[in-house]
């Protein structure tokens, strides 16, 4: 992987997604958790998925309670930090006219390794969330 400065933002869609995520995080901080049930049907049967607890985790991250946010779902912390880092990249790009970009040289082995790592992480998080189902259901 090589980092470089690009003359244009080649990742505008990522910036827009980050802006929506940051806005949602700020709304959670300001207004609290949504008044409607966002859970899929299987949640009420006691089956958790890797995203369970993510909304509460994002709100707790915005409040600065990272330990409690981690307890609910580490993805909430990662999502909030990634959104604000992406917006920081965009702000620097707008001000300087140069955007930080990365070039990743892909090989078949690297791609296979990345997909294996992503799948393993997904499964591990799914198991983790199921193990804390009592926590996730009690305050849902």
GROMACS .gro file of N, CA and C in nm:
model
  420
    1UNK      N    1   0.084  -0.118   0.000
    1UNK     CA    2   0.000   0.000   0.000
    1UNK      C    3   0.089   0.124   0.000
    2UNK      N    4   0.046   0.222  -0.077
    2UNK     CA    5   0.121   0.347  -0.086
    2UNK      C    6   0.023   0.463  -0.071
    3UNK      N    7   0.053   0.554   0.022
    3UNK     CA    8  -0.027   0.676   0.039
    3UNK      C    9   0.030   0.786  -0.049
    4UNK      N   10  -0.057   0.867  -0.106
    4UNK     CA   11  -0.012   0.981  -0.186
    4UNK      C   12  -0.119   1.089  -0.183
    5UNK      N   13  -0.085   1.207  -0.231
    5UNK     CA   14  -0.179   1.319  -0.240
    5UNK      C   15  -0.232   1.327  -0.382
    6UNK      N   16  -0.363   1.326  -0.395
    6UNK     CA   17  -0.427   1.331  -0.526
    6UNK      C   18  -0.487   1.469  -0.550
    7UNK      N   19  -0.494   1.513  -0.675
    7UNK     CA   20  -0.549   1.646  -0.705
    7UNK      C   21  -0.702   1.652  -0.697
    8UNK      N   22  -0.769   1.537  -0.696
    8UNK     CA   23  -0.915   1.533  -0.684
    8UNK      C   24  -0.955   1.426  -0.584
    9UNK      N   25  -1.077   1.438  -0.535
    9UNK     CA   26  -1.130   1.338  -0.443
    9UNK      C   27  -1.192   1.226  -0.526
   10UNK      N   28  -1.126   1.113  -0.528
   10UNK     CA   29  -1.176   0.999  -0.605
   10UNK      C   30  -1.276   0.915  -0.525
   11UNK      N   31  -1.304   0.957  -0.403
   11UNK     CA   32  -1.390   0.878  -0.316
   11UNK      C   33  -1.503   0.962  -0.258
   12UNK      N   34  -1.569   1.039  -0.343
   12UNK     CA   35  -1.677   1.127  -0.296
   12UNK      C   36  -1.792   1.049  -0.234
   13UNK      N   37  -1.823   0.933  -0.290
   13UNK     CA   38  -1.934   0.855  -0.235
   13UNK      C   39  -1.903   0.810  -0.092
   14UNK      N   40  -1.778   0.776  -0.065
   14UNK     CA   41  -1.739   0.737   0.070
   14UNK      C   42  -1.754   0.857   0.164
   15UNK      N   43  -1.719   0.975   0.116
   15UNK     CA   44  -1.733   1.096   0.196
   15UNK      C   45  -1.879   1.123   0.229
   16UNK      N   46  -1.968   1.103   0.132
   16UNK     CA   47  -2.112   1.124   0.157
   16UNK      C   48  -2.166   1.023   0.257
   17UNK      N   49  -2.124   0.899   0.246
   17UNK     CA   50  -2.168   0.797   0.343
   17UNK      C   51  -2.117   0.834   0.482
   18UNK      N   52  -1.992   0.880   0.490
   18UNK     CA   53  -1.935   0.922   0.619
   18UNK      C   54  -2.012   1.042   0.675
   19UNK      N   55  -2.051   1.134   0.589
   19UNK     CA   56  -2.128   1.251   0.636
   19UNK      C   57  -2.263   1.208   0.693
   20UNK      N   58  -2.328   1.113   0.626
   20UNK     CA   59  -2.456   1.062   0.678
   20UNK      C   60  -2.435   0.990   0.811
   21UNK      N   61  -2.329   0.911   0.821
   21UNK     CA   62  -2.299   0.841   0.945
   21UNK      C   63  -2.268   0.937   1.059
   22UNK      N   64  -2.191   1.041   1.030
   22UNK     CA   65  -2.158   1.141   1.132
   22UNK      C   66  -2.284   1.215   1.175
   23UNK      N   67  -2.371   1.248   1.079
   23UNK     CA   68  -2.497   1.316   1.113
   23UNK      C   69  -2.584   1.226   1.200
   24UNK      N   70  -2.589   1.098   1.168
   24UNK     CA   71  -2.667   1.004   1.250
   24UNK      C   72  -2.608   0.995   1.390
   25UNK      N   73  -2.477   0.991   1.401
   25UNK     CA   74  -2.410   0.986   1.532
   25UNK      C   75  -2.440   1.111   1.614
   26UNK      N   76  -2.436   1.226   1.549
   26UNK     CA   77  -2.468   1.350   1.618
   26UNK      C   78  -2.615   1.354   1.661
   27UNK      N   79  -2.702   1.298   1.579
   27UNK     CA   80  -2.844   1.291   1.616
   27UNK      C   81  -2.863   1.199   1.736
   28UNK      N   82  -2.791   1.087   1.740
   28UNK     CA   83  -2.799   0.999   1.856
   28UNK      C   84  -2.751   1.069   1.983
   29UNK      N   85  -2.644   1.147   1.968
   29UNK     CA   86  -2.591   1.220   2.083
   29UNK      C   87  -2.692   1.325   2.131
   30UNK      N   88  -2.755   1.393   2.038
   30UNK     CA   89  -2.846   1.502   2.070
   30UNK      C   90  -2.982   1.453   2.120
   31UNK      N   91  -3.039   1.355   2.049
   31UNK     CA   92  -3.177   1.314   2.077
   31UNK      C   93  -3.189   1.178   2.146
   32UNK      N   94  -3.080   1.104   2.156
   32UNK     CA   95  -3.086   0.970   2.217
   32UNK      C   96  -3.121   0.864   2.115
   33UNK      N   97  -3.151   0.747   2.164
   33UNK     CA   98  -3.184   0.634   2.077
   33UNK      C   99  -3.317   0.657   2.006
   34UNK      N  100  -3.335   0.600   1.888
   34UNK     CA  101  -3.460   0.617   1.814
   34UNK      C  102  -3.580   0.563   1.892
   35UNK      N  103  -3.695   0.627   1.878
   35UNK     CA  104  -3.813   0.581   1.951
   35UNK      C  105  -3.880   0.460   1.886
   36UNK      N  106  -3.831   0.417   1.772
   36UNK     CA  107  -3.890   0.302   1.703
   36UNK      C  108  -3.796   0.182   1.713
   37UNK      N  109  -3.853   0.064   1.699
   37UNK     CA  110  -3.776  -0.060   1.707
   37UNK      C  111  -3.706  -0.083   1.573
   38UNK      N  112  -3.573  -0.083   1.574
   38UNK     CA  113  -3.495  -0.103   1.453
   38UNK      C  114  -3.451  -0.249   1.435
   39UNK      N  115  -3.489  -0.335   1.527
   39UNK     CA  116  -3.441  -0.472   1.526
   39UNK      C  117  -3.509  -0.557   1.419
   40UNK      N  118  -3.434  -0.649   1.361
   40UNK     CA  119  -3.496  -0.745   1.268
   40UNK      C  120  -3.578  -0.847   1.348
   41UNK      N  121  -3.668  -0.919   1.283
   41UNK     CA  122  -3.755  -1.013   1.355
   41UNK      C  123  -3.679  -1.118   1.438
   42UNK      N  124  -3.568  -1.166   1.388
   42UNK     CA  125  -3.494  -1.270   1.461
   42UNK      C  126  -3.437  -1.221   1.594
   43UNK      N  127  -3.420  -1.090   1.607
   43UNK     CA  128  -3.370  -1.035   1.733
   43UNK      C  129  -3.467  -1.068   1.847
   44UNK      N  130  -3.596  -1.063   1.820
   44UNK     CA  131  -3.698  -1.089   1.922
   44UNK      C  132  -3.709  -1.238   1.954
   45UNK      N  133  -3.644  -1.320   1.873
   45UNK     CA  134  -3.637  -1.463   1.901
   45UNK      C  135  -3.510  -1.498   1.978
   46UNK      N  136  -3.429  -1.396   2.008
   46UNK     CA  137  -3.305  -1.418   2.082
   46UNK      C  138  -3.184  -1.444   1.995
   47UNK      N  139  -3.197  -1.424   1.863
   47UNK     CA  140  -3.086  -1.444   1.770
   47UNK      C  141  -3.024  -1.309   1.737
   48UNK      N  142  -2.902  -1.290   1.779
   48UNK     CA  143  -2.832  -1.164   1.755
   48UNK      C  144  -2.753  -1.174   1.625
   49UNK      N  145  -2.727  -1.061   1.563
   49UNK     CA  146  -2.641  -1.058   1.445
   49UNK      C  147  -2.523  -0.965   1.474
   50UNK      N  148  -2.425  -0.958   1.385
   50UNK     CA  149  -2.306  -0.877   1.413
   50UNK      C  150  -2.332  -0.728   1.432
   51UNK      N  151  -2.446  -0.677   1.387
   51UNK     CA  152  -2.476  -0.535   1.403
   51UNK      C  153  -2.553  -0.503   1.530
   52UNK      N  154  -2.603  -0.606   1.600
   52UNK     CA  155  -2.680  -0.583   1.723
   52UNK      C  156  -2.597  -0.504   1.823
   53UNK      N  157  -2.658  -0.403   1.879
   53UNK     CA  158  -2.591  -0.317   1.976
   53UNK      C  159  -2.515  -0.202   1.911
   54UNK      N  160  -2.514  -0.197   1.780
   54UNK     CA  161  -2.437  -0.095   1.709
   54UNK      C  162  -2.487   0.047   1.731
   55UNK      N  163  -2.619   0.065   1.736
   55UNK     CA  164  -2.675   0.198   1.757
   55UNK      C  165  -2.639   0.249   1.896
   56UNK      N  166  -2.658   0.163   1.997
   56UNK     CA  167  -2.622   0.203   2.133
   56UNK      C  168  -2.472   0.228   2.144
   57UNK      N  169  -2.394   0.145   2.076
   57UNK     CA  170  -2.249   0.163   2.079
   57UNK      C  171  -2.208   0.296   2.017
   58UNK      N  172  -2.271   0.333   1.906
   58UNK     CA  173  -2.239   0.461   1.842
   58UNK      C  174  -2.276   0.578   1.934
   59UNK      N  175  -2.393   0.570   1.999
   59UNK     CA  176  -2.433   0.676   2.092
   59UNK      C  177  -2.335   0.686   2.208
   60UNK      N  178  -2.297   0.573   2.264
   60UNK     CA  179  -2.202   0.574   2.376
   60UNK      C  180  -2.065   0.625   2.331
   61UNK      N  181  -2.025   0.595   2.210
   61UNK     CA  182  -1.899   0.647   2.156
   61UNK      C  183  -1.904   0.799   2.149
   62UNK      N  184  -2.016   0.852   2.100
   62UNK     CA  185  -2.031   0.997   2.091
   62UNK      C  186  -2.032   1.062   2.229
   63UNK      N  187  -2.079   0.988   2.329
   63UNK     CA  188  -2.078   1.040   2.467
   63UNK      C  189  -1.940   1.026   2.532
   64UNK      N  190  -1.849   0.955   2.465
   64UNK     CA  191  -1.714   0.937   2.518
   64UNK      C  192  -1.698   0.816   2.608
   65UNK      N  193  -1.799   0.732   2.620
   65UNK     CA  194  -1.792   0.612   2.704
   65UNK      C  195  -1.752   0.493   2.618
   66UNK      N  196  -1.622   0.486   2.586
   66UNK     CA  197  -1.574   0.382   2.494
   66UNK      C  198  -1.581   0.243   2.554
   67UNK      N  199  -1.562   0.230   2.683
   67UNK     CA  200  -1.568   0.097   2.746
   67UNK      C  201  -1.709   0.038   2.733
   68UNK      N  202  -1.808   0.119   2.761
   68UNK     CA  203  -1.946   0.070   2.749
   68UNK      C  204  -1.984   0.050   2.602
   69UNK      N  205  -1.935   0.136   2.515
   69UNK     CA  206  -1.961   0.121   2.371
   69UNK      C  207  -1.902  -0.012   2.322
   70UNK      N  208  -1.782  -0.044   2.367
   70UNK     CA  209  -1.717  -0.170   2.328
   70UNK      C  210  -1.800  -0.289   2.378
   71UNK      N  211  -1.854  -0.276   2.498
   71UNK     CA  212  -1.934  -0.383   2.556
   71UNK      C  213  -2.055  -0.417   2.467
   72UNK      N  214  -2.117  -0.316   2.410
   72UNK     CA  215  -2.232  -0.339   2.323
   72UNK      C  216  -2.192  -0.388   2.184
   73UNK      N  217  -2.097  -0.322   2.121
   73UNK     CA  218  -2.052  -0.365   1.988
   73UNK      C  219  -1.932  -0.282   1.945
   74UNK      N  220  -1.817  -0.343   1.925
   74UNK     CA  221  -1.698  -0.269   1.882
   74UNK      C  222  -1.716  -0.199   1.747
   75UNK      N  223  -1.806  -0.247   1.665
   75UNK     CA  224  -1.828  -0.183   1.534
   75UNK      C  225  -1.881  -0.041   1.547
   76UNK      N  226  -1.954  -0.012   1.654
   76UNK     CA  227  -2.005   0.123   1.674
   76UNK      C  228  -1.891   0.223   1.688
   77UNK      N  229  -1.789   0.184   1.764
   77UNK     CA  230  -1.672   0.270   1.781
   77UNK      C  231  -1.602   0.289   1.647
   78UNK      N  232  -1.579   0.178   1.577
   78UNK     CA  233  -1.510   0.183   1.448
   78UNK      C  234  -1.585   0.269   1.347
   79UNK      N  235  -1.717   0.256   1.344
   79UNK     CA  236  -1.798   0.333   1.248
   79UNK      C  237  -1.790   0.483   1.275
   80UNK      N  238  -1.802   0.521   1.402
   80UNK     CA  239  -1.797   0.663   1.437
   80UNK      C  240  -1.658   0.720   1.405
   81UNK      N  241  -1.554   0.651   1.446
   81UNK     CA  242  -1.418   0.700   1.421
   81UNK      C  243  -1.389   0.707   1.270
   82UNK      N  244  -1.431   0.606   1.195
   82UNK     CA  245  -1.409   0.606   1.050
   82UNK      C  246  -1.483   0.722   0.983
   83UNK      N  247  -1.606   0.749   1.029
   83UNK     CA  248  -1.684   0.858   0.969
   83UNK      C  249  -1.614   0.992   0.991
   84UNK      N  250  -1.571   1.017   1.113
   84UNK     CA  251  -1.509   1.147   1.141
   84UNK      C  252  -1.369   1.157   1.079
   85UNK      N  253  -1.296   1.046   1.069
   85UNK     CA  254  -1.166   1.049   1.002
   85UNK      C  255  -1.184   1.079   0.853
   86UNK      N  256  -1.287   1.020   0.793
   86UNK     CA  257  -1.315   1.045   0.651
   86UNK      C  258  -1.355   1.191   0.629
   87UNK      N  259  -1.434   1.246   0.720
   87UNK     CA  260  -1.471   1.387   0.708
   87UNK      C  261  -1.350   1.477   0.728
   88UNK      N  262  -1.260   1.438   0.817
   88UNK     CA  263  -1.135   1.514   0.835
   88UNK      C  264  -1.052   1.513   0.708
   89UNK      N  265  -1.046   1.397   0.642
   89UNK     CA  266  -0.974   1.386   0.514
   89UNK      C  267  -1.037   1.479   0.410
   90UNK      N  268  -1.170   1.482   0.407
   90UNK     CA  269  -1.239   1.568   0.311
   90UNK      C  270  -1.214   1.716   0.341
   91UNK      N  271  -1.219   1.752   0.468
   91UNK     CA  272  -1.196   1.893   0.506
   91UNK      C  273  -1.055   1.936   0.466
   92UNK      N  274  -0.957   1.852   0.494
   92UNK     CA  275  -0.820   1.885   0.453
   92UNK      C  276  -0.809   1.897   0.302
   93UNK      N  277  -0.881   1.810   0.232
   93UNK     CA  278  -0.878   1.815   0.086
   93UNK      C  279  -0.939   1.942   0.030
   94UNK      N  280  -1.050   1.984   0.088
   94UNK     CA  281  -1.115   2.107   0.043
   94UNK      C  282  -1.025   2.228   0.068
   95UNK      N  283  -0.963   2.231   0.186
   95UNK     CA  284  -0.877   2.345   0.222
   95UNK      C  285  -0.750   2.347   0.139
   96UNK      N  286  -0.687   2.231   0.119
   96UNK     CA  287  -0.557   2.228   0.052
   96UNK      C  288  -0.565   2.201  -0.098
   97UNK      N  289  -0.678   2.147  -0.143
   97UNK     CA  290  -0.689   2.110  -0.284
   97UNK      C  291  -0.618   1.979  -0.315
   98UNK      N  292  -0.578   1.905  -0.214
   98UNK     CA  293  -0.510   1.776  -0.230
   98UNK      C  294  -0.574   1.676  -0.134
   99UNK      N  295  -0.607   1.557  -0.184
   99UNK     CA  296  -0.674   1.457  -0.103
   99UNK      C  297  -0.581   1.340  -0.078
  100UNK      N  298  -0.576   1.297   0.047
  100UNK     CA  299  -0.498   1.179   0.080
  100UNK      C  300  -0.565   1.060   0.016
  101UNK      N  301  -0.488   0.982  -0.055
  101UNK     CA  302  -0.540   0.865  -0.123
  101UNK      C  303  -0.443   0.750  -0.102
  102UNK      N  304  -0.487   0.632  -0.133
  102UNK     CA  305  -0.402   0.515  -0.117
  102UNK      C  306  -0.411   0.428  -0.242
  103UNK      N  307  -0.299   0.372  -0.278
  103UNK     CA  308  -0.295   0.274  -0.386
  103UNK      C  309  -0.257   0.141  -0.324
  104UNK      N  310  -0.343   0.043  -0.345
  104UNK     CA  311  -0.318  -0.091  -0.291
  104UNK      C  312  -0.296  -0.184  -0.409
  105UNK      N  313  -0.179  -0.244  -0.412
  105UNK     CA  314  -0.149  -0.341  -0.518
  105UNK      C  315  -0.211  -0.474  -0.477
  106UNK      N  316  -0.304  -0.521  -0.557
  106UNK     CA  317  -0.378  -0.641  -0.524
  106UNK      C  318  -0.320  -0.763  -0.594
  107UNK      N  319  -0.306  -0.868  -0.518
  107UNK     CA  320  -0.268  -0.998  -0.574
  107UNK      C  321  -0.377  -1.097  -0.536
  108UNK      N  322  -0.380  -1.208  -0.604
  108UNK     CA  323  -0.481  -1.309  -0.574
  108UNK      C  324  -0.468  -1.358  -0.431
  109UNK      N  325  -0.346  -1.378  -0.384
  109UNK     CA  326  -0.324  -1.425  -0.247
  109UNK      C  327  -0.368  -1.320  -0.147
  110UNK      N  328  -0.334  -1.193  -0.172
  110UNK     CA  329  -0.374  -1.086  -0.080
  110UNK      C  330  -0.525  -1.073  -0.074
  111UNK      N  331  -0.591  -1.084  -0.188
  111UNK     CA  332  -0.736  -1.075  -0.193
  111UNK      C  333  -0.799  -1.190  -0.116
  112UNK      N  334  -0.749  -1.310  -0.138
  112UNK     CA  335  -0.801  -1.427  -0.067
  112UNK      C  336  -0.780  -1.412   0.084
  113UNK      N  337  -0.664  -1.364   0.123
  113UNK     CA  338  -0.633  -1.344   0.265
  113UNK      C  339  -0.726  -1.239   0.326
  114UNK      N  340  -0.749  -1.130   0.254
  114UNK     CA  341  -0.837  -1.025   0.303
  114UNK      C  342  -0.980  -1.077   0.322
  115UNK      N  343  -1.031  -1.151   0.226
  115UNK     CA  344  -1.167  -1.206   0.237
  115UNK      C  345  -1.176  -1.307   0.351
  116UNK      N  346  -1.073  -1.387   0.370
  116UNK     CA  347  -1.071  -1.484   0.481
  116UNK      C  348  -1.072  -1.412   0.614
  117UNK      N  349  -0.991  -1.306   0.625
  117UNK     CA  350  -0.986  -1.227   0.748
  117UNK      C  351  -1.120  -1.159   0.775
  118UNK      N  352  -1.180  -1.102   0.671
  118UNK     CA  353  -1.310  -1.036   0.687
  118UNK      C  354  -1.417  -1.136   0.730
  119UNK      N  355  -1.421  -1.252   0.667
  119UNK     CA  356  -1.521  -1.353   0.703
  119UNK      C  357  -1.499  -1.404   0.846
  120UNK      N  358  -1.375  -1.425   0.883
  120UNK     CA  359  -1.343  -1.471   1.019
  120UNK      C  360  -1.384  -1.367   1.122
  121UNK      N  361  -1.358  -1.240   1.094
  121UNK     CA  362  -1.397  -1.133   1.185
  121UNK      C  363  -1.548  -1.124   1.197
  122UNK      N  364  -1.617  -1.136   1.085
  122UNK     CA  365  -1.763  -1.132   1.083
  122UNK      C  366  -1.820  -1.245   1.169
  123UNK      N  367  -1.769  -1.365   1.153
  123UNK     CA  368  -1.817  -1.480   1.230
  123UNK      C  369  -1.785  -1.463   1.378
  124UNK      N  370  -1.664  -1.417   1.409
  124UNK     CA  371  -1.625  -1.396   1.550
  124UNK      C  372  -1.716  -1.292   1.616
  125UNK      N  373  -1.748  -1.185   1.543
  125UNK     CA  374  -1.837  -1.083   1.599
  125UNK      C  375  -1.978  -1.138   1.616
  126UNK      N  376  -2.022  -1.219   1.523
  126UNK     CA  377  -2.154  -1.279   1.534
  126UNK      C  378  -2.163  -1.366   1.660
  127UNK      N  379  -2.061  -1.448   1.682
  127UNK     CA  380  -2.056  -1.532   1.802
  127UNK      C  381  -2.053  -1.445   1.928
  128UNK      N  382  -1.968  -1.341   1.927
  128UNK     CA  383  -1.958  -1.251   2.042
  128UNK      C  384  -2.093  -1.190   2.075
  129UNK      N  385  -2.162  -1.140   1.974
  129UNK     CA  386  -2.291  -1.075   1.998
  129UNK      C  387  -2.393  -1.175   2.050
  130UNK      N  388  -2.387  -1.298   2.002
  130UNK     CA  389  -2.480  -1.399   2.052
  130UNK      C  390  -2.450  -1.432   2.199
  131UNK      N  391  -2.323  -1.429   2.236
  131UNK     CA  392  -2.284  -1.459   2.374
  131UNK      C  393  -2.331  -1.350   2.472
  132UNK      N  394  -2.353  -1.230   2.422
  132UNK     CA  395  -2.403  -1.122   2.509
  132UNK      C  396  -2.549  -1.087   2.477
  133UNK      N  397  -2.623  -1.187   2.429
  133UNK     CA  398  -2.763  -1.166   2.391
  133UNK      C  399  -2.845  -1.111   2.507
  134UNK      N  400  -2.820  -1.158   2.629
  134UNK     CA  401  -2.897  -1.107   2.744
  134UNK      C  402  -2.883  -0.955   2.758
  135UNK      N  403  -2.761  -0.904   2.740
  135UNK     CA  404  -2.737  -0.760   2.747
  135UNK      C  405  -2.811  -0.688   2.634
  136UNK      N  406  -2.803  -0.741   2.514
  136UNK     CA  407  -2.861  -0.675   2.397
  136UNK      C  408  -3.013  -0.678   2.397
  137UNK      N  409  -3.073  -0.781   2.452
  137UNK     CA  410  -3.218  -0.792   2.454
  137UNK      C  411  -3.278  -0.712   2.569
  138UNK      N  412  -3.212  -0.711   2.685
  138UNK     CA  413  -3.271  -0.648   2.803
  138UNK      C  414  -3.298  -0.500   2.786
  139UNK      N  415  -3.216  -0.428   2.709
  139UNK     CA  416  -3.235  -0.285   2.696
  139UNK      C  417  -3.283  -0.246   2.558
  140UNK      N  418  -3.331  -0.343   2.485
  140UNK     CA  419  -3.376  -0.316   2.347
  140UNK      C  420  -3.507  -0.242   2.345
   0.00000   0.00000   0.00000
